[in-house]
Amino acid sequence: MAHPVDRSGSSSCCAPHLAASPGREPIPAGRGAHPIEQCHVGAGVFRMGDPFGDGLAGDGETPAHEVSLDAFDIDATAVTNADFARFADDTGYRTEAELAGLSAVFHTLVHPRAEVVGRSPRAPWWLGVAGADWRHPEGPRSGILGREDHPVVHVTWHDARAYCAWAGRRLPTEAEWERASRGGLEGARYPWGDDLLDAHGNWRANIWQGSFPDHDTAEDGWPGTAPVRTFAPNGFGLWQTVGNVWEWCDDPFDPRAYAKRARGPVHDPRPRVAPALRVLRGGSYLCHDSYCNRYRNAARSSNTPDSSMGNAGFRTVAL
């Protein structure tokens, strides 16, 4: 099922269930080229979670707590359409959206000649579109020509893991993702500080401006995805960890995880819950304060690992 994330803290389905694909051939491990620039994040302790009370209770962003991590290397950018194309062309891999024949597209972005086959009753701005997939983000008559440097979307958690296997990589843990997103700025709302606009009134991230869900003024320059090296990198050199696209993390989602860790420093936390949901981080180009305020370092969300939508992608970490 395609589950775009809403601000209520629950998921809103808008298309038939996209079941995990049976009978796939195993992806050749570690044979693929992964040319994305790497950012080194040194070992250390950081404060994970929301110190401002900005998040929703159901997201489990509190209490803020100390976490220690070993050093790791993480992609400077999200995996792009060009990166994913190399993987798909090398392996013949077909994403879950391609196998299912549909994915979730935001209503203002649907190609005018696309076939709409479903609509979310709780979030009617999300439409199930026949033939929407990573190569055809708005429907089968759309394409990625000219968007090779945009983040790949319409990829499930399973699809992201398949890419990682081919590239000899892995998805970041949620703790690694947040430490990397903070860029060394402890306690800040965003990778650059606490203000959405810079000193000249310019937007620092690709999120929604205007009246959600019908009118995006695109004051940040982008009504949909932006190239992965838009705006400015954070203190560790990562680009666009907030806004643009949601990013899959490896962890199962546990809304009670932080409460369980509050007694003292934790090293490399990994939730021990059934993996019905997987963590998503960073928000997307659709985030607006009236609907989804999750374009923050501490913001958490989740979705089923077979969910495919037009505002979710991923970045990877070295093994």
Coordinates of C-alpha atoms in Angstrom, one line a residue:
M1 CA 0.0 0.0 0.0
A2 CA 1.3 3.5 -0.8
H3 CA 1.3 5.4 2.5
P4 CA 2.1 9.1 2.2
V5 CA 2.8 10.5 5.6
D6 CA 0.4 13.0 7.2
R7 CA 0.8 15.3 10.2
S8 CA -1.7 13.3 12.3
G9 CA 1.0 10.9 13.2
S10 CA -0.6 8.0 11.2
S11 CA -0.3 7.0 7.6
S12 CA -2.9 7.7 4.9
C13 CA -3.1 5.0 2.2
C14 CA -4.1 6.1 -1.3
A15 CA -3.4 3.2 -3.5
P16 CA -3.7 -0.7 -3.4
H17 CA -1.1 -2.6 -1.4
L18 CA 2.3 -3.0 -3.0
A19 CA 3.2 -6.4 -1.8
A20 CA 6.9 -7.4 -1.5
S21 CA 7.9 -9.0 -4.7
P22 CA 8.1 -12.8 -4.5
G23 CA 10.8 -14.8 -6.3
R24 CA 13.3 -12.1 -6.9
E25 CA 16.8 -13.1 -7.9
P26 CA 19.4 -12.0 -5.3
I27 CA 21.1 -8.7 -6.1
P28 CA 24.9 -9.2 -6.9
A29 CA 26.4 -7.9 -3.7
G30 CA 28.9 -5.1 -3.9
R31 CA 29.5 -5.1 -7.6
G32 CA 28.1 -1.7 -8.5
A33 CA 29.8 1.7 -8.7
H34 CA 28.7 4.3 -6.1
P35 CA 30.2 7.6 -7.1
I36 CA 28.5 9.8 -4.6
E37 CA 30.8 12.1 -2.6
Q38 CA 31.3 10.9 1.0
C39 CA 31.1 12.9 4.2
H40 CA 33.0 11.6 7.3
V41 CA 31.2 11.9 10.6
G42 CA 33.6 11.2 13.5
A43 CA 32.9 9.1 16.5
G44 CA 31.3 11.0 19.4
V45 CA 28.3 11.8 21.5
F46 CA 25.4 14.0 20.4
R47 CA 22.0 14.9 21.8
M48 CA 19.3 13.2 19.8
G49 CA 15.6 14.3 19.8
D50 CA 13.5 17.4 20.0
P51 CA 14.5 20.0 22.7
F52 CA 11.9 22.5 21.6
G53 CA 8.6 20.5 21.8
D54 CA 8.0 21.1 18.1
G55 CA 7.0 17.5 17.3
L56 CA 3.8 15.5 17.7
A57 CA 3.5 13.2 20.7
G58 CA 2.8 10.2 18.4
D59 CA 6.1 10.7 16.6
G60 CA 8.1 10.0 19.8
E61 CA 10.7 12.8 19.3
T62 CA 11.2 13.2 23.1
P63 CA 12.8 13.1 25.5
A64 CA 16.1 14.4 24.0
H65 CA 18.8 12.1 25.1
E66 CA 22.5 11.4 24.7
V67 CA 23.6 8.9 22.0
S68 CA 27.2 7.8 21.2
L69 CA 28.1 6.6 17.7
D70 CA 31.2 5.2 16.1
A71 CA 32.6 7.1 13.1
F72 CA 30.9 6.5 9.7
D73 CA 30.9 7.8 6.1
I74 CA 27.6 8.9 4.6
D75 CA 26.5 10.2 1.2
A76 CA 26.7 13.9 0.7
T77 CA 23.5 13.8 -1.2
A78 CA 20.5 11.6 -1.7
V79 CA 20.8 8.9 -4.4
T80 CA 19.9 10.5 -7.7
N81 CA 17.9 9.3 -10.7
A82 CA 21.2 8.8 -12.5
D83 CA 22.7 6.8 -9.7
F84 CA 19.6 4.5 -9.5
A85 CA 19.5 4.1 -13.3
R86 CA 23.0 2.7 -13.2
F87 CA 21.8 0.1 -10.7
A88 CA 18.6 -0.8 -12.5
D89 CA 20.4 -1.0 -15.9
D90 CA 23.1 -3.2 -14.5
T91 CA 20.9 -5.6 -12.7
G92 CA 17.5 -5.4 -14.5
Y93 CA 16.0 -4.6 -11.1
R94 CA 12.3 -3.5 -11.2
T95 CA 11.0 -1.6 -8.2
E96 CA 7.9 -2.5 -6.3
A97 CA 6.0 0.3 -7.9
E98 CA 7.0 -1.0 -11.4
L99 CA 5.8 -4.5 -10.5
A100 CA 2.6 -3.2 -9.0
G101 CA 1.9 -0.9 -11.8
L102 CA 1.1 2.2 -9.7
S103 CA 2.4 4.6 -7.0
A104 CA 1.3 7.6 -5.0
V105 CA 1.6 11.0 -6.7
F106 CA 0.7 14.4 -5.1
H107 CA -2.4 15.8 -6.9
T108 CA -0.9 19.0 -8.2
L109 CA 1.9 17.1 -9.9
V110 CA 0.0 14.3 -11.7
H111 CA 0.5 14.3 -15.4
P112 CA -2.7 15.6 -17.1
R113 CA -3.0 12.4 -19.1
A114 CA -2.3 10.0 -16.3
E115 CA -4.8 7.5 -15.1
V116 CA -5.8 8.0 -11.5
V117 CA -6.9 4.7 -9.9
G118 CA -7.3 5.7 -6.2
R119 CA -7.4 8.5 -3.7
S120 CA -6.7 8.6 0.0
P121 CA -9.9 9.3 2.0
R122 CA -7.8 10.8 4.8
A123 CA -5.4 12.7 2.6
P124 CA -7.2 13.2 -0.8
W125 CA -4.3 15.2 -2.2
W126 CA -2.5 11.9 -2.6
L127 CA -3.6 9.9 -5.7
G128 CA -2.8 6.4 -6.8
V129 CA -1.5 6.8 -10.4
A130 CA -1.2 3.9 -12.8
G131 CA 2.2 3.6 -14.3
A132 CA 3.9 6.0 -11.9
D133 CA 7.3 4.9 -10.8
W134 CA 10.9 6.2 -10.5
R135 CA 11.3 6.5 -14.3
H136 CA 7.9 8.1 -14.6
P137 CA 7.4 10.2 -11.5
E138 CA 4.1 11.8 -12.4
G139 CA 2.6 9.0 -14.5
P140 CA 3.6 7.0 -17.6
R141 CA 3.8 10.0 -19.9
S142 CA 6.3 11.7 -17.6
G143 CA 10.0 11.1 -17.4
I144 CA 13.3 12.0 -15.7
L145 CA 15.1 13.5 -18.7
G146 CA 16.7 16.7 -17.4
R147 CA 16.2 15.5 -13.8
E148 CA 19.1 13.1 -13.7
D149 CA 20.5 15.0 -10.7
H150 CA 17.3 15.0 -8.8
P151 CA 16.7 12.5 -6.0
V152 CA 15.2 9.2 -7.1
V153 CA 11.6 8.8 -5.7
H154 CA 8.9 6.1 -5.9
V155 CA 11.4 3.7 -4.2
T156 CA 10.3 1.6 -1.2
W157 CA 12.5 0.6 1.7
H158 CA 13.0 -2.7 0.0
D159 CA 14.1 -1.0 -3.2
A160 CA 16.6 1.1 -1.3
R161 CA 18.0 -1.9 0.4
A162 CA 18.4 -3.6 -3.0
Y163 CA 20.4 -0.7 -4.3
C164 CA 22.6 -0.8 -1.1
A165 CA 23.3 -4.6 -1.7
W166 CA 24.4 -3.9 -5.2
A167 CA 26.6 -0.9 -4.2
G168 CA 28.1 -2.6 -1.1
R169 CA 26.5 0.0 1.1
R170 CA 23.7 0.1 3.8
L171 CA 21.0 2.5 4.9
P172 CA 21.9 4.8 7.8
T173 CA 20.5 4.1 11.2
E174 CA 18.1 6.7 12.5
A175 CA 20.7 7.9 15.0
E176 CA 23.4 8.2 12.3
W177 CA 21.0 10.1 10.1
E178 CA 20.2 12.6 12.8
R179 CA 23.8 13.1 13.8
A180 CA 24.8 13.6 10.2
S181 CA 21.9 16.0 9.5
R182 CA 22.8 18.2 12.5
G183 CA 26.2 18.8 10.9
G184 CA 27.8 19.5 14.3
L185 CA 25.2 22.1 15.4
E186 CA 23.9 20.6 18.6
G187 CA 20.3 21.4 19.6
A188 CA 19.4 23.3 16.4
R189 CA 16.1 22.9 14.7
Y190 CA 17.6 22.7 11.2
P191 CA 21.0 21.8 9.8
W192 CA 21.9 25.5 9.6
G193 CA 20.4 26.8 12.8
D194 CA 16.9 27.8 14.0
D195 CA 15.5 30.1 11.3
L196 CA 13.9 28.8 8.1
L197 CA 15.0 32.0 6.1
D198 CA 18.4 33.4 5.7
A199 CA 19.3 37.0 6.5
H200 CA 18.1 38.1 3.1
G201 CA 14.7 36.4 3.4
N202 CA 15.7 33.4 1.2
W203 CA 14.5 29.9 1.8
R204 CA 17.1 27.4 3.0
A205 CA 15.2 24.2 2.1
N206 CA 12.8 22.9 -0.5
I207 CA 9.4 22.8 1.3
W208 CA 5.9 24.0 0.6
Q209 CA 5.1 27.7 0.5
G210 CA 1.6 29.0 0.0
S211 CA -1.7 27.4 1.0
F212 CA -1.6 23.6 1.4
P213 CA -2.7 21.5 -0.4
D214 CA -3.8 23.4 -3.4
H215 CA -1.4 26.3 -4.1
D216 CA 2.3 26.1 -3.8
T217 CA 3.9 29.4 -4.6
A218 CA 7.3 27.7 -5.0
E219 CA 9.1 30.7 -3.5
D220 CA 12.1 28.4 -2.9
G221 CA 12.3 27.8 -6.7
W222 CA 11.0 24.3 -6.8
P223 CA 7.3 23.0 -7.0
G224 CA 8.6 19.4 -6.8
T225 CA 11.9 17.8 -6.3
A226 CA 15.1 20.0 -6.6
P227 CA 18.6 18.9 -7.7
V228 CA 20.4 17.2 -4.8
R229 CA 23.0 20.0 -4.6
T230 CA 20.5 22.9 -4.2
F231 CA 20.7 25.4 -1.3
A232 CA 23.8 24.9 0.9
P233 CA 25.5 21.9 2.6
N234 CA 25.6 21.6 6.4
G235 CA 28.7 21.6 8.6
F236 CA 29.5 18.0 7.7
G237 CA 29.0 18.6 4.0
L238 CA 25.6 16.9 3.6
W239 CA 23.1 18.5 1.2
Q240 CA 19.4 18.8 1.8
T241 CA 18.8 16.4 4.7
V242 CA 15.6 18.4 5.4
G243 CA 13.1 19.1 2.7
N244 CA 13.2 17.9 -0.9
V245 CA 12.5 14.2 -0.2
W246 CA 12.0 11.9 2.8
E247 CA 14.9 9.5 3.4
W248 CA 14.5 5.9 4.4
C249 CA 16.5 4.7 7.4
D250 CA 17.3 1.1 8.3
D251 CA 15.5 1.0 11.7
P252 CA 12.1 -0.3 12.5
F253 CA 10.0 2.6 13.9
D254 CA 9.3 2.6 17.6
P255 CA 7.4 5.7 18.9
R256 CA 8.5 4.7 22.5
A257 CA 12.2 4.3 21.7
Y258 CA 13.4 7.6 23.2
A259 CA 11.5 7.0 26.5
K260 CA 13.3 3.7 26.8
R261 CA 16.7 5.4 26.4
A262 CA 16.2 8.3 28.8
R263 CA 18.0 6.7 31.8
G264 CA 21.5 7.3 30.4
P265 CA 23.8 7.5 27.3
V266 CA 23.2 4.9 24.7
H267 CA 25.6 3.6 22.1
D268 CA 24.4 3.0 18.6
P269 CA 20.7 2.4 19.4
R270 CA 18.7 0.0 17.3
P271 CA 15.0 -0.5 18.2
R272 CA 14.0 -4.1 19.0
V273 CA 10.4 -4.0 17.7
A274 CA 8.6 -5.9 14.9
P275 CA 9.5 -4.2 11.6
A276 CA 5.9 -3.4 10.5
L277 CA 7.0 0.2 9.9
R278 CA 10.4 1.7 8.9
V279 CA 11.8 5.1 9.8
L280 CA 11.6 8.0 7.4
R281 CA 13.5 11.3 8.1
G282 CA 13.8 14.8 6.9
G283 CA 10.5 15.8 5.4
S284 CA 10.0 16.7 1.8
Y285 CA 9.0 19.4 -0.8
L286 CA 5.4 18.9 0.4
C287 CA 6.0 19.9 4.0
H288 CA 4.1 22.9 5.3
D289 CA 3.5 23.9 8.9
S290 CA -0.2 23.4 8.6
Y291 CA 0.2 19.8 7.5
C292 CA 3.6 18.4 8.2
N293 CA 6.2 20.2 10.3
R294 CA 8.7 17.4 10.0
Y295 CA 11.4 19.3 8.0
R296 CA 13.6 19.4 11.2
N297 CA 16.7 17.5 12.4
A298 CA 14.7 15.8 15.2
A299 CA 11.5 15.0 13.2
R300 CA 10.5 11.4 12.9
S301 CA 8.1 9.6 10.7
S302 CA 7.5 6.1 9.4
N303 CA 5.9 4.0 6.7
T304 CA 5.5 0.4 5.7
P305 CA 8.6 -0.9 3.9
D306 CA 6.7 -1.6 0.7
S307 CA 5.3 2.0 0.5
S308 CA 6.1 3.9 -2.7
M309 CA 5.5 7.7 -3.2
G310 CA 6.7 10.6 -5.1
N311 CA 8.4 12.3 -2.2
A312 CA 10.6 9.6 -0.7
G313 CA 14.2 8.6 -1.5
F314 CA 17.3 7.6 0.4
R315 CA 21.0 8.1 1.0
T316 CA 23.5 5.4 2.0
V317 CA 26.3 4.7 4.5
A318 CA 29.6 2.8 3.9
L319 CA 29.8 -0.7 5.4

